[in-house]
CSV table of C-alpha atoms in Angstrom, one decimal:
chain,number,residue,atom,x,y,z
U,945,UNK,CA,104.3,105.6,99.5
U,946,UNK,CA,101.7,102.9,100.3
U,947,UNK,CA,102.8,100.8,97.4
U,948,UNK,CA,106.5,101.4,97.2
U,949,UNK,CA,109.0,99.7,99.5
U,950,UNK,CA,111.6,102.4,99.7
U,951,UNK,CA,114.9,101.4,98.2
U,952,UNK,CA,113.5,98.0,97.1
U,953,UNK,CA,111.1,98.6,94.2
U,954,UNK,CA,111.4,102.4,94.1
U,955,UNK,CA,112.0,105.4,96.2
U,956,UNK,CA,109.7,107.4,98.4
U,957,UNK,CA,110.5,111.1,98.5
U,958,UNK,CA,108.6,113.9,100.2
U,959,UNK,CA,106.1,115.6,98.0
U,960,UNK,CA,107.4,118.6,96.1
U,961,UNK,CA,110.9,118.0,97.4
U,962,UNK,CA,112.9,118.8,94.3
U,963,UNK,CA,116.3,118.2,96.0
U,964,UNK,CA,115.2,114.7,97.2
U,965,UNK,CA,114.1,113.8,93.7
U,966,UNK,CA,117.4,115.1,92.3
U,967,UNK,CA,119.3,113.0,94.8
U,968,UNK,CA,117.5,109.8,93.8
U,969,UNK,CA,118.1,110.6,90.1
U,970,UNK,CA,121.7,111.1,90.9
U,971,UNK,CA,121.8,107.8,92.7
U,972,UNK,CA,120.4,106.1,89.6
U,973,UNK,CA,122.9,107.8,87.4
U,974,UNK,CA,125.7,106.2,89.5
U,975,UNK,CA,124.0,102.9,90.1
U,976,UNK,CA,122.4,101.8,86.8
U,977,UNK,CA,122.1,98.3,88.1
U,978,UNK,CA,119.6,99.6,90.7
U,979,UNK,CA,117.3,100.9,87.9
U,980,UNK,CA,117.1,97.3,86.5
U,981,UNK,CA,116.7,95.7,89.9
U,982,UNK,CA,114.1,98.1,91.2
U,983,UNK,CA,112.3,98.1,87.9
U,984,UNK,CA,112.0,94.3,87.9
U,985,UNK,CA,110.7,94.2,91.4
U,986,UNK,CA,108.2,97.0,90.7
U,987,UNK,CA,106.9,95.1,87.7
U,988,UNK,CA,106.5,91.9,89.7
U,989,UNK,CA,104.6,93.8,92.3
U,990,UNK,CA,102.4,95.5,89.7
U,991,UNK,CA,101.5,92.1,88.2
U,992,UNK,CA,100.0,91.0,91.5
U,993,UNK,CA,97.3,93.7,91.3
U,994,UNK,CA,94.7,92.2,89.0
U,995,UNK,CA,91.1,93.2,89.0
U,996,UNK,CA,90.3,89.8,90.4
U,997,UNK,CA,92.5,90.4,93.4
U,998,UNK,CA,91.0,93.9,93.9
U,999,UNK,CA,87.5,92.4,93.8
U,1000,UNK,CA,88.5,89.7,96.3
U,1001,UNK,CA,89.9,92.3,98.7
U,1002,UNK,CA,86.8,94.4,98.5
U,1003,UNK,CA,84.6,91.4,99.0
U,1004,UNK,CA,86.6,90.4,102.1
U,1005,UNK,CA,86.2,93.9,103.5
U,1006,UNK,CA,82.5,93.9,102.9
U,1007,UNK,CA,82.1,90.5,104.4
U,1008,UNK,CA,84.0,91.4,107.5
U,1009,UNK,CA,81.9,94.6,107.9
U,1010,UNK,CA,78.7,92.6,107.4
U,1011,UNK,CA,79.8,90.1,110.1
U,1012,UNK,CA,80.1,93.0,112.5
U,1013,UNK,CA,76.6,94.3,111.8
U,1014,UNK,CA,77.8,97.3,109.7
U,1015,UNK,CA,75.9,97.8,106.5
């Protein structure tokens, strides 16, 4: 749920909610263009998460904590 923008690059459904999952699969069955659109958007989002970007984010967090005297 933290990574998916509901209805844009995927769907967020409640955990273990079989009926919610079934409804989304049914939606895709009747809207095949949404599969392609959401899939393309999800791939683009995934490409943004490189190890270099993860490292930069961790480094920024550590630097902000060090600046506050937390170590």
